[in-house]
Tab-separated table of C-alpha atoms in Angstrom:
chain	number	residue	atom	x	y	z
A	1	MET	CA	45.174	41.292	-7.144
A	2	SER	CA	44.409	37.809	-7.998
A	3	HIS	CA	42.783	36.647	-11.282
A	4	ILE	CA	39.320	35.324	-10.840
A	5	ASN	CA	37.552	34.014	-14.738
A	6	ILE	CA	34.589	35.563	-14.858
A	7	SER	CA	31.242	35.040	-17.207
A	8	VAL	CA	28.982	37.607	-17.482
A	9	ALA	CA	24.900	36.059	-18.124
A	10	ILE	CA	22.686	38.452	-20.257
A	11	ALA	CA	19.056	37.788	-21.060
A	12	THR	CA	17.909	39.747	-23.795
A	13	TYR	CA	14.356	40.577	-25.190
A	14	ASN	CA	13.645	43.123	-28.228
A	15	ARG	CA	17.020	45.738	-27.424
A	16	ALA	CA	18.661	45.854	-30.752
A	17	ASN	CA	18.807	49.374	-29.893
A	18	LEU	CA	20.254	48.841	-26.374
A	19	ILE	CA	22.503	46.218	-25.987
A	20	GLY	CA	25.487	47.163	-28.403
A	21	GLU	CA	26.083	49.585	-25.438
A	22	THR	CA	26.176	47.727	-22.592
A	23	ILE	CA	28.180	44.931	-24.137
A	24	SER	CA	30.775	47.515	-24.932
A	25	ALA	CA	30.913	48.658	-21.449
A	26	ILE	CA	31.524	45.055	-20.320
A	27	MET	CA	34.053	44.693	-22.963
A	28	ALA	CA	35.683	47.601	-21.405
A	29	GLN	CA	36.175	46.242	-18.000
A	30	ALA	CA	39.558	46.751	-16.806
A	31	LEU	CA	39.025	43.264	-15.528
A	32	PRO	CA	37.569	41.898	-18.735
A	33	PRO	CA	35.767	38.389	-18.315
A	34	ALA	CA	36.586	35.236	-20.138
A	35	GLU	CA	33.052	35.200	-21.547
A	36	ILE	CA	29.903	37.101	-22.336
A	37	VAL	CA	26.870	34.662	-22.614
A	38	VAL	CA	23.920	36.345	-24.247
A	39	VAL	CA	20.521	34.569	-24.332
A	40	ASP	CA	18.110	36.315	-26.864
A	41	ASP	CA	14.625	35.688	-25.600
A	42	GLY	CA	12.600	35.482	-28.773
A	43	SER	CA	13.288	39.003	-29.842
A	44	ALA	CA	11.352	39.911	-32.997
A	45	ASP	CA	13.945	43.401	-33.654
A	46	ASP	CA	17.362	42.894	-34.859
A	47	SER	CA	18.893	41.858	-31.395
A	48	GLU	CA	20.849	38.626	-32.941
A	49	ARG	CA	22.967	40.807	-36.110
A	50	VAL	CA	23.852	43.981	-33.730
A	51	ILE	CA	25.006	41.009	-31.273
A	52	ARG	CA	27.017	38.602	-33.412
A	53	ALA	CA	28.576	41.690	-35.266
A	54	ILE	CA	30.290	42.733	-32.017
A	55	ASP	CA	33.766	41.094	-31.759
A	56	GLY	CA	34.682	39.683	-28.386
A	57	PRO	CA	33.892	36.533	-26.254
A	58	ILE	CA	30.489	36.206	-27.191
A	59	ARG	CA	28.171	32.973	-26.965
A	60	TYR	CA	24.936	33.882	-28.653
A	61	HIS	CA	22.147	32.109	-28.089
A	62	ARG	CA	18.401	31.998	-29.264
A	63	ILE	CA	15.028	30.844	-27.227
A	64	ASP	CA	11.459	30.806	-27.391
A	65	ASN	CA	10.367	33.182	-25.356
A	66	VAL	CA	9.794	32.456	-21.586
A	67	GLY	CA	10.796	35.675	-19.675
A	68	PRO	CA	13.352	37.105	-18.418
A	69	GLY	CA	13.698	35.170	-15.199
A	70	ALA	CA	13.652	31.863	-16.967
A	71	ALA	CA	15.519	33.308	-20.080
A	72	LEU	CA	18.400	34.340	-17.426
A	73	LYS	CA	18.468	30.792	-15.990
A	74	THR	CA	19.727	29.464	-18.907
A	75	ALA	CA	22.392	32.088	-19.469
A	76	ILE	CA	23.452	31.313	-16.495
A	77	GLU	CA	23.429	27.588	-16.794
A	78	LEU	CA	25.417	28.013	-20.104
A	79	CYS	CA	28.402	29.998	-18.229
A	80	GLN	CA	31.478	28.191	-18.092
A	81	CYS	CA	33.405	29.914	-15.136
A	82	ASP	CA	33.589	29.419	-11.665
A	83	TRP	CA	32.381	33.422	-10.889
A	84	ILE	CA	29.279	34.446	-12.737
A	85	ALA	CA	28.342	37.976	-13.235
A	86	MET	CA	24.773	38.973	-14.209
A	87	CYS	CA	23.838	42.239	-16.329
A	88	ASP	CA	20.686	43.546	-17.625
A	89	ASP	CA	20.234	44.183	-21.343
A	90	ASP	CA	19.932	47.901	-21.396
A	91	ASP	CA	22.421	48.592	-18.044
A	92	GLN	CA	25.805	49.858	-17.766
A	93	TRP	CA	28.848	48.640	-15.923
A	94	PHE	CA	31.720	51.341	-14.997
A	95	PRO	CA	35.390	49.797	-16.135
A	96	SER	CA	35.758	48.936	-12.213
A	97	HIS	CA	33.106	46.876	-12.031
A	98	LEU	CA	34.362	43.729	-11.938
A	99	SER	CA	37.754	44.676	-10.875
A	100	ARG	CA	36.511	45.919	-7.749
A	101	LYS	CA	34.365	42.705	-7.455
A	102	ALA	CA	37.449	40.437	-7.549
A	103	ALA	CA	39.503	42.935	-5.199
A	104	LEU	CA	36.306	42.685	-2.806
A	105	LEU	CA	36.742	38.611	-2.984
A	106	GLU	CA	40.406	39.132	-2.434
A	107	ARG	CA	40.089	40.963	0.665
A	108	HIS	CA	36.818	38.252	1.681
A	109	PRO	CA	37.568	35.226	-0.177
A	110	ASP	CA	34.787	33.242	2.260
A	111	ALA	CA	32.265	34.984	0.373
A	112	ASP	CA	30.202	33.503	-2.664
A	113	PHE	CA	27.414	36.537	-3.178
A	114	LEU	CA	29.148	40.096	-4.064
A	115	PHE	CA	26.737	42.885	-4.633
A	116	SER	CA	27.777	47.065	-5.179
A	117	ASN	CA	25.678	49.916	-4.866
A	118	PHE	CA	25.015	51.520	-8.631
A	119	SER	CA	22.824	54.962	-9.971
A	120	SER	CA	20.540	55.176	-12.538
A	121	PHE	CA	20.613	56.790	-16.362
A	122	GLY	CA	18.405	57.637	-18.802
A	123	ASP	CA	15.203	59.638	-19.771
A	124	ALA	CA	13.586	58.684	-16.428
A	125	ALA	CA	16.643	58.723	-14.227
A	126	ILE	CA	16.577	60.966	-11.061
A	127	ASP	CA	19.597	63.202	-10.960
A	128	GLY	CA	21.793	62.450	-7.918
A	129	PHE	CA	19.973	59.065	-7.194
A	130	HIS	CA	22.114	56.251	-5.835
A	131	ALA	CA	20.294	52.753	-4.803
A	132	TRP	CA	21.585	52.496	-1.563
A	133	ASP	CA	20.205	55.893	-0.472
A	134	ASP	CA	16.705	54.049	0.014
A	135	ILE	CA	18.398	51.486	2.428
A	136	PRO	CA	16.252	52.084	6.039
A	137	THR	CA	18.199	53.284	8.782
A	138	GLY	CA	19.310	50.084	10.666
A	139	TRP	CA	19.489	47.485	7.786
A	140	TRP	CA	23.161	47.303	8.408
A	141	ALA	CA	23.283	47.281	12.412
A	142	GLY	CA	24.762	44.233	13.617
A	143	LEU	CA	27.594	44.602	10.868
A	144	PRO	CA	31.243	45.573	10.719
A	145	ALA	CA	31.623	48.776	9.120
A	146	ALA	CA	32.628	49.066	5.878
A	147	ASP	CA	36.995	49.362	5.530
A	148	ALA	CA	38.533	51.894	3.684
A	149	ASN	CA	38.014	50.587	0.087
A	150	GLY	CA	33.875	50.546	1.091
A	151	PHE	CA	34.136	46.403	1.145
A	152	ARG	CA	31.885	44.706	4.366
A	153	TYR	CA	31.288	41.121	4.958
A	154	LEU	CA	28.295	40.588	5.824
A	155	GLY	CA	29.028	36.769	6.054
A	156	PRO	CA	26.547	33.698	6.077
A	157	ASN	CA	22.880	33.871	7.320
A	158	GLN	CA	21.870	36.554	6.306
A	159	LEU	CA	18.248	35.620	4.551
A	160	ALA	CA	15.917	37.856	7.338
A	161	ARG	CA	17.828	40.888	6.807
A	162	PHE	CA	17.121	40.579	3.351
A	163	LEU	CA	13.655	39.833	4.008
A	164	ASP	CA	13.320	43.109	5.178
A	165	TYR	CA	14.953	44.689	2.401
A	166	ASN	CA	16.480	43.804	-0.416
A	167	PRO	CA	19.295	46.548	-1.771
A	168	VAL	CA	20.869	43.790	-4.896
A	169	PHE	CA	20.263	44.263	-8.367
A	170	PRO	CA	21.556	41.442	-10.619
A	171	THR	CA	23.415	43.913	-12.652
A	172	ALA	CA	25.356	44.953	-9.775
A	173	ALA	CA	25.782	41.234	-8.458
A	174	MET	CA	28.191	38.493	-9.308
A	175	MET	CA	27.747	34.647	-7.443
A	176	ARG	CA	30.025	31.851	-7.615
A	177	ARG	CA	28.949	29.048	-9.959
A	178	SER	CA	28.667	26.807	-7.082
A	179	LEU	CA	26.612	28.419	-4.809
A	180	TYR	CA	23.585	28.783	-7.763
A	181	GLU	CA	23.880	25.254	-8.085
A	182	ARG	CA	23.576	24.919	-4.223
A	183	CYS	CA	21.284	27.084	-3.805
A	184	GLY	CA	18.397	26.414	-6.786
A	185	GLY	CA	18.892	29.117	-8.656
A	186	ILE	CA	16.133	30.699	-10.173
A	187	ASP	CA	12.909	29.524	-10.350
A	188	PRO	CA	11.328	30.040	-13.780
A	189	VAL	CA	7.663	29.649	-12.234
A	190	PHE	CA	8.576	33.461	-11.310
A	191	SER	CA	10.358	34.738	-14.821
A	192	ARG	CA	7.827	37.231	-15.405
A	193	LEU	CA	7.179	38.828	-12.235
A	194	GLY	CA	8.745	42.259	-11.860
A	195	CYS	CA	10.820	40.864	-8.816
A	196	TRP	CA	11.245	37.483	-10.237
A	197	ASP	CA	15.015	38.250	-9.317
A	198	ALA	CA	14.404	39.109	-5.785
A	199	HIS	CA	13.526	35.013	-5.262
A	200	MET	CA	17.190	34.369	-6.440
A	201	THR	CA	18.620	36.504	-4.036
A	202	TRP	CA	16.746	35.632	-1.202
A	203	ARG	CA	18.166	31.772	-2.414
A	204	CYS	CA	21.805	33.092	-2.615
A	205	VAL	CA	22.173	34.911	0.834
A	206	LEU	CA	20.575	31.795	3.014
A	207	HIS	CA	22.866	29.634	1.462
A	208	GLY	CA	26.233	31.919	0.697
A	209	SER	CA	28.323	34.310	2.373
A	210	VAL	CA	28.012	37.873	1.604
A	211	ALA	CA	30.428	40.667	0.704
A	212	SER	CA	29.376	44.518	-0.007
A	213	ASP	CA	31.239	47.289	-2.166
A	214	ASP	CA	29.495	50.359	-1.030
A	215	THR	CA	31.064	52.136	-4.191
A	216	ILE	CA	28.524	52.724	-7.149
A	217	THR	CA	30.002	50.362	-10.208
A	218	ALA	CA	27.054	50.041	-12.504
A	219	ALA	CA	24.107	52.079	-13.761
A	220	THR	CA	20.736	51.077	-14.275
A	221	ARG	CA	19.102	52.107	-17.204
A	222	ARG	CA	15.207	54.138	-16.433
A	223	HIS	CA	13.188	54.586	-18.874
A	224	ALA	CA	9.269	54.443	-19.823
A	225	GLY	CA	9.421	50.975	-20.960
A	226	ASN	CA	10.740	49.234	-18.149
A	227	PHE	CA	8.412	51.263	-15.786
A	228	SER	CA	4.926	50.482	-17.568
A	229	ARG	CA	4.068	47.528	-14.525
A	230	LYS	CA	2.234	49.018	-11.564
A	231	ARG	CA	3.824	49.710	-8.551
A	232	SER	CA	1.375	47.941	-6.436
A	233	ARG	CA	1.489	44.779	-8.781
A	234	VAL	CA	4.965	44.458	-8.166
A	235	ASN	CA	4.435	44.251	-4.108
A	236	ILE	CA	1.529	42.229	-4.628
A	237	GLU	CA	3.735	39.689	-6.887
A	238	ARG	CA	6.228	39.975	-4.339
A	239	ALA	CA	3.843	39.206	-1.098
A	240	GLY	CA	2.518	36.399	-3.295
A	241	MET	CA	6.412	34.443	-4.240
A	242	LEU	CA	6.822	35.290	-0.615
A	243	GLU	CA	4.031	32.802	0.094
A	244	ARG	CA	4.931	30.754	-2.092
A	245	ALA	CA	8.685	30.501	-0.489
A	246	ARG	CA	7.170	29.820	2.473
A	247	GLN	CA	4.714	26.989	1.249
A	248	ASP	CA	7.553	25.238	-0.638
A	249	GLY	CA	9.635	24.775	2.183
A	250	TRP	CA	13.464	25.449	1.323
A	251	ILE	CA	13.311	28.539	3.953
A	252	PRO	CA	14.419	26.835	7.392
A	253	PRO	CA	11.785	27.654	10.476
A	254	ASP	CA	14.021	29.942	11.942
A	255	TYR	CA	12.905	32.360	9.527
A	256	HIS	CA	8.961	31.703	9.568
A	257	GLY	CA	8.471	35.147	11.493
A	258	ALA	CA	10.736	36.811	9.208
A	259	ILE	CA	8.824	36.052	6.148
A	260	GLU	CA	5.645	36.391	7.764
A	261	ARG	CA	6.654	40.165	8.454
A	262	ALA	CA	8.027	40.582	4.914
A	263	ILE	CA	4.437	39.240	3.454
A	264	SER	CA	2.680	42.033	5.412
A	265	ALA	CA	5.331	44.590	5.042
A	266	SER	CA	4.865	43.649	1.157
A	267	ARG	CA	0.906	43.933	1.409
A	268	VAL	CA	0.735	47.549	3.162
A	269	ASP	CA	3.336	48.630	0.701
A	270	ALA	CA	1.207	47.320	-1.894
A	271	ALA	CA	-1.905	48.946	-0.117
A	272	ALA	CA	0.063	52.315	-0.315
A	273	TRP	CA	0.614	51.863	-4.050
A	274	ALA	CA	-2.670	51.171	-4.655
A	275	TRP	CA	-4.028	54.328	-3.051
A	276	LEU	CA	-1.743	56.486	-5.116
A	277	GLU	CA	-2.899	54.630	-8.301
A	278	HIS	CA	-6.720	55.466	-6.883
A	279	ASP	CA	-7.503	51.983	-6.849
A	280	TYR	CA	-9.506	51.748	-4.028
A	281	ARG	CA	-10.463	47.832	-4.127
A	282	THR	CA	-7.086	46.673	-4.145
A	283	MET	CA	-5.660	48.780	-1.466
A	284	ARG	CA	-8.642	47.289	0.233
A	285	GLU	CA	-7.920	43.723	-0.274
A	286	GLN	CA	-3.882	43.884	0.273
A	287	LEU	CA	-4.624	45.571	3.985
A	288	SER	CA	-7.225	42.537	4.982
A	289	GLY	CA	-5.537	40.231	7.505
A	290	VAL	CA	-2.338	42.135	7.714
A	291	PRO	CA	-1.932	43.247	11.602
A	292	ALA	CA	-2.778	46.018	12.252
A	293	ALA	CA	0.675	46.862	14.315
A	294	GLN	CA	2.054	47.000	10.911
A	295	ILE	CA	-0.362	49.832	9.467
A	296	ASP	CA	0.558	53.140	10.625
A	297	ARG	CA	-2.245	55.595	10.864
A	298	GLY	CA	-1.963	57.426	7.817
A	299	LEU	CA	-2.463	54.368	5.786
A	300	ARG	CA	-5.395	53.251	8.393
A	301	LEU	CA	-7.743	56.448	7.748
A	302	LYS	CA	-6.836	56.315	3.946
A	303	ALA	CA	-8.355	52.352	4.217
A	304	MET	CA	-11.302	54.133	5.943
A	305	ILE	CA	-11.774	56.732	3.270
A	306	ALA	CA	-11.387	53.646	0.402
A	307	ARG	CA	-14.544	52.297	1.588
A	308	LEU	CA	-16.465	55.037	0.532
A	309	PRO	CA	-17.786	55.104	-3.378
A	310	ALA	CA	-14.677	55.612	-5.590
A	311	THR	CA	-16.526	59.178	-7.297
A	312	LEU	CA	-16.561	60.517	-3.448
A	313	ILE	CA	-13.315	59.167	-2.444
A	314	ASP	CA	-11.925	61.381	-5.857
A	315	ARG	CA	-13.716	64.599	-5.162
A	316	LEU	CA	-12.711	64.060	-1.083
A	317	ARG	CA	-8.705	63.948	-2.677
A	318	ALA	CA	-9.285	66.546	-5.192
A	319	PRO	CA	-7.247	70.268	-4.745
A	320	ASN	CA	-8.870	72.591	-2.935
A	321	THR	CA	-11.401	70.873	-1.279
A	322	ALA	CA	-12.182	69.782	2.586
A	323	GLY	CA	-10.271	67.003	2.113
A	324	LYS	CA	-6.887	67.453	0.349
A	325	ARG	CA	-5.387	66.569	3.598
A	326	ALA	CA	-6.449	63.311	3.018
A	327	ALA	CA	-4.392	63.009	-0.362
């Protein structure tokens, strides 16, 4: 396995109780990183003391609070190596995370955006959760099968695939610095959105060549603190981010059909979550303008019910009523 120099970029905010574990897992890598750049997004807790007390190749920078996306942008721009891996401040890497990235690159040297499967842990974790179990049937269609190591080369021009579904999470991804600079990197406009990282991924897979690893090399921490945002809101934000990407003009015309489908799919998902959240006004708003062909029969029925007074809808949805099947 050829040696590559890797920087790790971390944005942190009020994670004094968790970031030590995250950094310890990074430093325990079979292939250690050359540096760990931590940007503190204006924490009000003891994060700085915790981070500075760790012995290792760590560079700590504190900034005024700008949101997680912009803070990670700062961290990435401070990195000095040719390759940049990202890790959320409460997640964990398994010891082979970076060494497998290096092996994947050795197998597919043309790749400049790498990502792997991941699991979850923590109070709100789902037993047996593997992120790629959620990838839709057919998403891998047209791609070569993974090799004996679980490595697969997706190649360039993958934006349409990643607009349909995005299996990338920053903690499980690594990119070439030159790709990040070429594609425009993180747009701070989206820094506080729940799905800000998807915008960066779309840019990377549009401008770079992609390779993946089926092996789970990282785990995301799932706890009450990172599930406070309504799921309907996340999908609404994603639709808005896609609309902004279309307006900004960085997506070639060949992908405009894929963008329109992705916007509609996000609004359909937002409507489905709004129904579960008993937010009927949002449900109606999100489905307006979505082509009927993209709304399944069940959701169309719920949309009709959502036009009724909210008190009546909740009565219909209550257990042991005639409307139980609509829930």
